PDB file of C-alpha atoms in Angstrom:
ATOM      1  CA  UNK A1136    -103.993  -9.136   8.991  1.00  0.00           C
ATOM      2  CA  UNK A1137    -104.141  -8.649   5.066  1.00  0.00           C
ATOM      3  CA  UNK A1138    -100.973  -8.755   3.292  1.00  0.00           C
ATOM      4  CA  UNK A1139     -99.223  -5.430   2.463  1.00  0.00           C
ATOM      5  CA  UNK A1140     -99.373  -4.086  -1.005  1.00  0.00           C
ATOM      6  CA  UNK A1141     -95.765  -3.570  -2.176  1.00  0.00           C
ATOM      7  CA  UNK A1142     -96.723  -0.752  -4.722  1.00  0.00           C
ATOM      8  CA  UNK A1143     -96.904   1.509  -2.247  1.00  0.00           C
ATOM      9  CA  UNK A1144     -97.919   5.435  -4.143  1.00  0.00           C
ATOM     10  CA  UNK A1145     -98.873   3.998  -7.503  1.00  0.00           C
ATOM     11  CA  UNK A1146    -102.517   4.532  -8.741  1.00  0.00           C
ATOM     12  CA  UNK A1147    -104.398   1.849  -9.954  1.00  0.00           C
ATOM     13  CA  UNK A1148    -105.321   3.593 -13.295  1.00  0.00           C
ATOM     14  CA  UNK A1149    -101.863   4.772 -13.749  1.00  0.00           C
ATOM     15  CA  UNK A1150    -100.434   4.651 -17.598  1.00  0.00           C
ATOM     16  CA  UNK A1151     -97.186   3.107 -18.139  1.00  0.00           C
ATOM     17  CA  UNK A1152     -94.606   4.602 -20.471  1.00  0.00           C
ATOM     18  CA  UNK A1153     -94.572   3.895 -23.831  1.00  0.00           C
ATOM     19  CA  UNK A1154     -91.444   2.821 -25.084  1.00  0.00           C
ATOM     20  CA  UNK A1155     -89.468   4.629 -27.631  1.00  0.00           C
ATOM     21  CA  UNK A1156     -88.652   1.823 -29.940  1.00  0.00           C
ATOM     22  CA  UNK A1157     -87.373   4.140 -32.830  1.00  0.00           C
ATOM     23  CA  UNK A1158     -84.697   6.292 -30.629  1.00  0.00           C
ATOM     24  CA  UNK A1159     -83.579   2.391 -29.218  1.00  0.00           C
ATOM     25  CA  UNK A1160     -83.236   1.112 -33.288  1.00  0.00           C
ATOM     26  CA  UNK A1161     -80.812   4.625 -33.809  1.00  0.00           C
ATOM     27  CA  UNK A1162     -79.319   4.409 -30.357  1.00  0.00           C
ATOM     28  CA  UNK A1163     -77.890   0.338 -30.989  1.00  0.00           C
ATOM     29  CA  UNK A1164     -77.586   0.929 -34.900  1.00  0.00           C
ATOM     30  CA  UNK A1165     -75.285   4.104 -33.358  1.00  0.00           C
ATOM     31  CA  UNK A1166     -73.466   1.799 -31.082  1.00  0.00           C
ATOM     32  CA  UNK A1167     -72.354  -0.773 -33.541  1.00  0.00           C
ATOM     33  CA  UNK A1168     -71.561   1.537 -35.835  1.00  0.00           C
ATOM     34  CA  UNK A1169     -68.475   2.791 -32.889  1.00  0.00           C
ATOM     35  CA  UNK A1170     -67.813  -0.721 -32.492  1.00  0.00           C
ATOM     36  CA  UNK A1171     -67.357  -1.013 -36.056  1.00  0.00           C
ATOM     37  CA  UNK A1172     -65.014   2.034 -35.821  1.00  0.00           C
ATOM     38  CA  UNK A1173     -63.111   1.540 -32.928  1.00  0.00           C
ATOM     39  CA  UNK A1174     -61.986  -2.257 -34.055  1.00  0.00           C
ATOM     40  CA  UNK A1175     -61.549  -0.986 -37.831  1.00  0.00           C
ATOM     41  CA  UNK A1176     -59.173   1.605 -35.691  1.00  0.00           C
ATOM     42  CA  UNK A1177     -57.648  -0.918 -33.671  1.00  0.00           C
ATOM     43  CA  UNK A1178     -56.729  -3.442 -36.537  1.00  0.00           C
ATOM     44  CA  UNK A1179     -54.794  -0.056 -38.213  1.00  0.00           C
ATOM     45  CA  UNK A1180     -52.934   0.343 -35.285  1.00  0.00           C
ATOM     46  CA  UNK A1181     -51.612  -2.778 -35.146  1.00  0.00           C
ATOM     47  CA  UNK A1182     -50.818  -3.041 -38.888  1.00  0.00           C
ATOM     48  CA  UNK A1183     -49.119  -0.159 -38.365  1.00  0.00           C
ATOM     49  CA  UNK A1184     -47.135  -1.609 -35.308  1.00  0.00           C
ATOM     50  CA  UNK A1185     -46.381  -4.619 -37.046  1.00  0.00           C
ATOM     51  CA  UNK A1186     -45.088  -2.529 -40.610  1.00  0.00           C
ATOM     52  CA  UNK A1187     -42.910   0.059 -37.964  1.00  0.00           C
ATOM     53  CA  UNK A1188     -41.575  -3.112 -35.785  1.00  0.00           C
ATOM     54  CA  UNK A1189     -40.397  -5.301 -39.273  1.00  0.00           C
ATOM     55  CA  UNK A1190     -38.807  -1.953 -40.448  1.00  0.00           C
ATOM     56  CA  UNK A1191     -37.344  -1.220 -37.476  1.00  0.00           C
ATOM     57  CA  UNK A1192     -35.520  -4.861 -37.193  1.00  0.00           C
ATOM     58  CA  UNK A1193     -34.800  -4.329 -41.082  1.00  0.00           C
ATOM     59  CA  UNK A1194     -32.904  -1.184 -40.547  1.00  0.00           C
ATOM     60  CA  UNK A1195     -31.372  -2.408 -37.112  1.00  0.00           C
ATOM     61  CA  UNK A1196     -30.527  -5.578 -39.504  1.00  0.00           C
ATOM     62  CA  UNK A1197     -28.590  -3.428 -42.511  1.00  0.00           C
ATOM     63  CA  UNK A1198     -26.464  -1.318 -40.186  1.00  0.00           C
ATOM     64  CA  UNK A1199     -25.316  -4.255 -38.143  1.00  0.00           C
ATOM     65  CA  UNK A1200     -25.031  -5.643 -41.785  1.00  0.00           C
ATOM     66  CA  UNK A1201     -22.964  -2.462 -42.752  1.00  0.00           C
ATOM     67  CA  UNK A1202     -21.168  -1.963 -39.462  1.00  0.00           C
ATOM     68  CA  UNK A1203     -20.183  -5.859 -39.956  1.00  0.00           C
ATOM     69  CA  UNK A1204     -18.837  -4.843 -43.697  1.00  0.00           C
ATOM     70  CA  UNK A1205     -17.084  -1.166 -42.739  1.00  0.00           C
ATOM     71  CA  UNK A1206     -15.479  -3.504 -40.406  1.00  0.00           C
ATOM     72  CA  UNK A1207     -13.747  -5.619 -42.373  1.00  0.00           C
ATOM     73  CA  UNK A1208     -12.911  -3.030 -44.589  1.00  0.00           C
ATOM     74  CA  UNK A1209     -11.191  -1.373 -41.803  1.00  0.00           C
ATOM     75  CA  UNK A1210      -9.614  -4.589 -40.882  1.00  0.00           C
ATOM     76  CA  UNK A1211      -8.369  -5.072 -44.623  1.00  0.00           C
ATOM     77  CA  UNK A1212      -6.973  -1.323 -44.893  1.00  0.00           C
ATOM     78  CA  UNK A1213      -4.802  -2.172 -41.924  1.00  0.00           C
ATOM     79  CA  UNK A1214      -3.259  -4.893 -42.875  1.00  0.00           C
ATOM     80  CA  UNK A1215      -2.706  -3.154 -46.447  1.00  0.00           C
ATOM     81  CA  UNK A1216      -4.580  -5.652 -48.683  1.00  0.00           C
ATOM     82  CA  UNK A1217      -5.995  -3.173 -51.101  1.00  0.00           C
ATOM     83  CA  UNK A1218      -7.685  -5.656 -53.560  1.00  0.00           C
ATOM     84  CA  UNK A1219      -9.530  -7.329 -50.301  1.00  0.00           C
ATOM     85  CA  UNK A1220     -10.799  -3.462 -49.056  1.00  0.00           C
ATOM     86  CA  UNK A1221     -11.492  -2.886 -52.805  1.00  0.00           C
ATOM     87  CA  UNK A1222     -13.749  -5.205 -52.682  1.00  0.00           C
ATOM     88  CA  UNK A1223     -14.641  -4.512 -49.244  1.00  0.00           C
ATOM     89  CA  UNK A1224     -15.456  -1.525 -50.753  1.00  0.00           C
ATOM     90  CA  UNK A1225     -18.142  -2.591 -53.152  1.00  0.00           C
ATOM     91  CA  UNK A1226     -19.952  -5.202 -51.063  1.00  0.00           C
ATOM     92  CA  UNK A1227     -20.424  -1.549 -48.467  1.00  0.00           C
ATOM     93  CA  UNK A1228     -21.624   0.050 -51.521  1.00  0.00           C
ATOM     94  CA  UNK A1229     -23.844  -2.863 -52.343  1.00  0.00           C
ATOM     95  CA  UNK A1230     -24.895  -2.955 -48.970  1.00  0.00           C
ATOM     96  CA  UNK A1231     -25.549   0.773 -48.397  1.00  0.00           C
ATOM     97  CA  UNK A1232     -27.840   0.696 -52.334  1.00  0.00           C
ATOM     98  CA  UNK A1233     -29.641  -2.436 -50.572  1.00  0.00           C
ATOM     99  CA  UNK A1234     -30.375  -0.377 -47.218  1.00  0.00           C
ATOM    100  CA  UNK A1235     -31.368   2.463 -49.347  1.00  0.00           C
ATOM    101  CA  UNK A1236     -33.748   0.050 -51.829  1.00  0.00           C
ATOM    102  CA  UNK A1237     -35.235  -1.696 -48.717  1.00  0.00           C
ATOM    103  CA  UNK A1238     -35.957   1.740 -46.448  1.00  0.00           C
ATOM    104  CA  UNK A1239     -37.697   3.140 -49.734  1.00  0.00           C
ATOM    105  CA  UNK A1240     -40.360   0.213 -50.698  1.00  0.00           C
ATOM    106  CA  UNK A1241     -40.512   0.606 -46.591  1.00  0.00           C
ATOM    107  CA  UNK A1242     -41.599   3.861 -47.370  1.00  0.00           C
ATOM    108  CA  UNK A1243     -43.910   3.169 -50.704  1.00  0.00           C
ATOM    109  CA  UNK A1244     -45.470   0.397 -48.366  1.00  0.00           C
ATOM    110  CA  UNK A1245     -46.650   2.617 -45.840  1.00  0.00           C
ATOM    111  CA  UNK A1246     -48.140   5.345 -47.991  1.00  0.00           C
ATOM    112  CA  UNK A1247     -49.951   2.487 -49.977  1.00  0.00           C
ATOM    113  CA  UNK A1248     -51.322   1.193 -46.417  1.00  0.00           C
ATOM    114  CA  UNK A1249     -52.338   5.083 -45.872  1.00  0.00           C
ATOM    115  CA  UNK A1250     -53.670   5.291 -48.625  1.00  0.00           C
ATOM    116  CA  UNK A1251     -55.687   2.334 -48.703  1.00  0.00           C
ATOM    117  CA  UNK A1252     -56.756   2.989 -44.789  1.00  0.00           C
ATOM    118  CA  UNK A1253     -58.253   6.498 -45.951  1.00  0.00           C
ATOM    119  CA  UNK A1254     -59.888   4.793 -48.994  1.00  0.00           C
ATOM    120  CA  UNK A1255     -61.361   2.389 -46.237  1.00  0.00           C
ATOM    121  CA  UNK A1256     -62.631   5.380 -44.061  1.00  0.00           C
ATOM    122  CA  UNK A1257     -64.284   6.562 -46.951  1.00  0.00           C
ATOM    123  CA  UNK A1258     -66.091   3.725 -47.753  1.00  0.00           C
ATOM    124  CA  UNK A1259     -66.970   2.981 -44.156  1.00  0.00           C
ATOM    125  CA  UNK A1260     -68.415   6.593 -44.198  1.00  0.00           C
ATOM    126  CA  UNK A1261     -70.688   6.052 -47.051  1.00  0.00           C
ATOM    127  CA  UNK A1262     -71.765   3.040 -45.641  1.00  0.00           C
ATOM    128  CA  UNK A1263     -72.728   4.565 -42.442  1.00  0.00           C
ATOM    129  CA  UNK A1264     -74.279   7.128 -44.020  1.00  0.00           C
ATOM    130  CA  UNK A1265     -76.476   4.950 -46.303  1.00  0.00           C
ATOM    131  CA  UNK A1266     -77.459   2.744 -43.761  1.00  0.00           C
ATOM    132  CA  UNK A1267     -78.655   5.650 -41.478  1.00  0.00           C
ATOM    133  CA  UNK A1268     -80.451   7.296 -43.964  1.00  0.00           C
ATOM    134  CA  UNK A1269     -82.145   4.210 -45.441  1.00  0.00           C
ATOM    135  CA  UNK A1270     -83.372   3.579 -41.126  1.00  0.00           C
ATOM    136  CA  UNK A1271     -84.461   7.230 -41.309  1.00  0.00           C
ATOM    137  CA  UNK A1272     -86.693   6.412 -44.309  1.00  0.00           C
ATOM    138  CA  UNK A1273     -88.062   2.866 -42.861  1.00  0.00           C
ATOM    139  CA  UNK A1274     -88.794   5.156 -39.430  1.00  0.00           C
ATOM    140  CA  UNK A1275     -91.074   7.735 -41.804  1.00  0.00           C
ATOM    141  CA  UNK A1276     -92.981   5.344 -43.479  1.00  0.00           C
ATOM    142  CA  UNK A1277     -93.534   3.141 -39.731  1.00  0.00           C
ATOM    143  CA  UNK A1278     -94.584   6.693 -38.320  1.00  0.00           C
ATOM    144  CA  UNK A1279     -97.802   6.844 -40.528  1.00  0.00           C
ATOM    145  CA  UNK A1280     -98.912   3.165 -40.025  1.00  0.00           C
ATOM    146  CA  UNK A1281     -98.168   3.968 -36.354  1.00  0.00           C
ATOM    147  CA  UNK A1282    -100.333   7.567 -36.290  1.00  0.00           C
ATOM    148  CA  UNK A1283    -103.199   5.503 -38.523  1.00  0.00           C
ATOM    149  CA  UNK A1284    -103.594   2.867 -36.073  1.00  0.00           C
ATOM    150  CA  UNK A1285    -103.134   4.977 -32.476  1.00  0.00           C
ATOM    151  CA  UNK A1286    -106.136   7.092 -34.624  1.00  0.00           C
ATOM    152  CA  UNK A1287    -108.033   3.940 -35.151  1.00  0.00           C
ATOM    153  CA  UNK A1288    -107.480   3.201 -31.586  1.00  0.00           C
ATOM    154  CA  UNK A1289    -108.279   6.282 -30.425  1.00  0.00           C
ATOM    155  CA  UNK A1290    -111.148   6.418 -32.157  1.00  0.00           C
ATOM    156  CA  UNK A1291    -112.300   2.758 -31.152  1.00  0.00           C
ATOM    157  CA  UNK A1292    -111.877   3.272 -27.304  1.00  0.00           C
ATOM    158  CA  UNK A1293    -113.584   6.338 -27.190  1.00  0.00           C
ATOM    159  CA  UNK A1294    -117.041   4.519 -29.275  1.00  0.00           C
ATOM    160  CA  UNK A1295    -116.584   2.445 -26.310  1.00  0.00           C
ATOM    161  CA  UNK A1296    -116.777   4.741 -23.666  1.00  0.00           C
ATOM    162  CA  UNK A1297    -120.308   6.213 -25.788  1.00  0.00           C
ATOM    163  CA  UNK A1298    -121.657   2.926 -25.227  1.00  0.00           C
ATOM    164  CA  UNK A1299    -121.050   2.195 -21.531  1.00  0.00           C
ATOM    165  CA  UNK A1300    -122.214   6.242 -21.291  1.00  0.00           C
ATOM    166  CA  UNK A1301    -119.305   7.663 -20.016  1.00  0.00           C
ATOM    167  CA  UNK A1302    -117.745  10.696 -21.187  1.00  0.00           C
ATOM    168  CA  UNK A1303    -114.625  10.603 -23.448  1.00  0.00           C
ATOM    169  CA  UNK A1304    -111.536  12.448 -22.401  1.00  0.00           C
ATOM    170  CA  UNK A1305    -111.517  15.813 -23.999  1.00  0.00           C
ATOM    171  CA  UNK A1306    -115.626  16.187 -24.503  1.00  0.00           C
ATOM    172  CA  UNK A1307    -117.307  19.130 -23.591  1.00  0.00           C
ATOM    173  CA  UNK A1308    -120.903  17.409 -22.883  1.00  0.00           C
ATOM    174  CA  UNK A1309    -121.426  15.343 -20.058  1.00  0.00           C
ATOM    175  CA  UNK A1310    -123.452  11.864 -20.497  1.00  0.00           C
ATOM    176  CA  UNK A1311    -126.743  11.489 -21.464  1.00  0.00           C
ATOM    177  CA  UNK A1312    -128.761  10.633 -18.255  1.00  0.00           C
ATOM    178  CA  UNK A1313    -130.336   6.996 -18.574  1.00  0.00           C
ATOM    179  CA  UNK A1314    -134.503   6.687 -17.862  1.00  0.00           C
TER     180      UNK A1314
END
């Protein structure tokens, strides 16, 4: 019993699929270009994380600092020292102007990281953009090579179909008969 032929429905002449290497250069050169993005994306967020969590322990740092300081100031106005809450007094001041100094570079720091994150964007934009437009202009100048040689191809197989006297596709006249 002869073996059974496992590609069952498929022609023997059948043409396979030509592969679209162009639309597979845009579709990977797409994909690391989100890659790109989303990590760019990701190492903001956690810059941003890490600025909001120091500030955060800073501020929770100064009022405990303050509290600590109003305290004592308290403690000194009871017991009716007034030079000690005097300078009680100051070192709240001082402490309050220190808060204050701290919470604005806090401040200045984050709009220099937003700033410099939306300078980023823009370069990364321009980049992307230059990079897809200088693949655009390597695919145009493939595309004629490729036309020229399918052509020459073309051209080539269907000499070679004269010779062995069979009819091209897309001729009109059938083959000459042979004496």
């Amino acid at each position: 019993m002869p073996p059974k032929n496992k590609e069952k429905g498929k022609k023997s002449g059948a043409q396979k699929k030509k592969k679209n290497w162009g639309a597979d250069v845009v579709a990977e050169s797409r994909h690391r270009l989100v890659v790109l993005e989303k990590e760019l994306l990701r190492d903001h967020l956690a810059l941003r994380r890490d600025e909001a969590r120091r500030a955060k322990a800073s501020e929770d740092q100064l009022r405990q600092r303050l509290q600590g300081v109003e305290a004592e100031l308290e403690g000194a106005r009871s017991e009716g020292k007034a030079i000690y809450a005097e300078a009680c007094q100051r070192e709240a001041a001082a402490a309050r102007e220190e808060a204050e100094q701290a919470l604005g570079e806090r401040d200045q720091a984050l709009a220099q990281l937003r700033a410099h994150m939306a300078d980023m964007e823009a370069k990364y934009e321009e980049i992307l953009h230059d990079s897809l437009d200088r693949l655009l202009a390597k695919l145009r100048a493939i595309k004629q090579q490729w036309d020229g040689a399918a052509l020459r191809l073309h051209a080539r197989h269907k000499e070679q179909q004269r010779q062995f006297g069979l009819t091209p596709p897309g001729s009109l006249r059938p083959p000459a008969p042979s004496l």
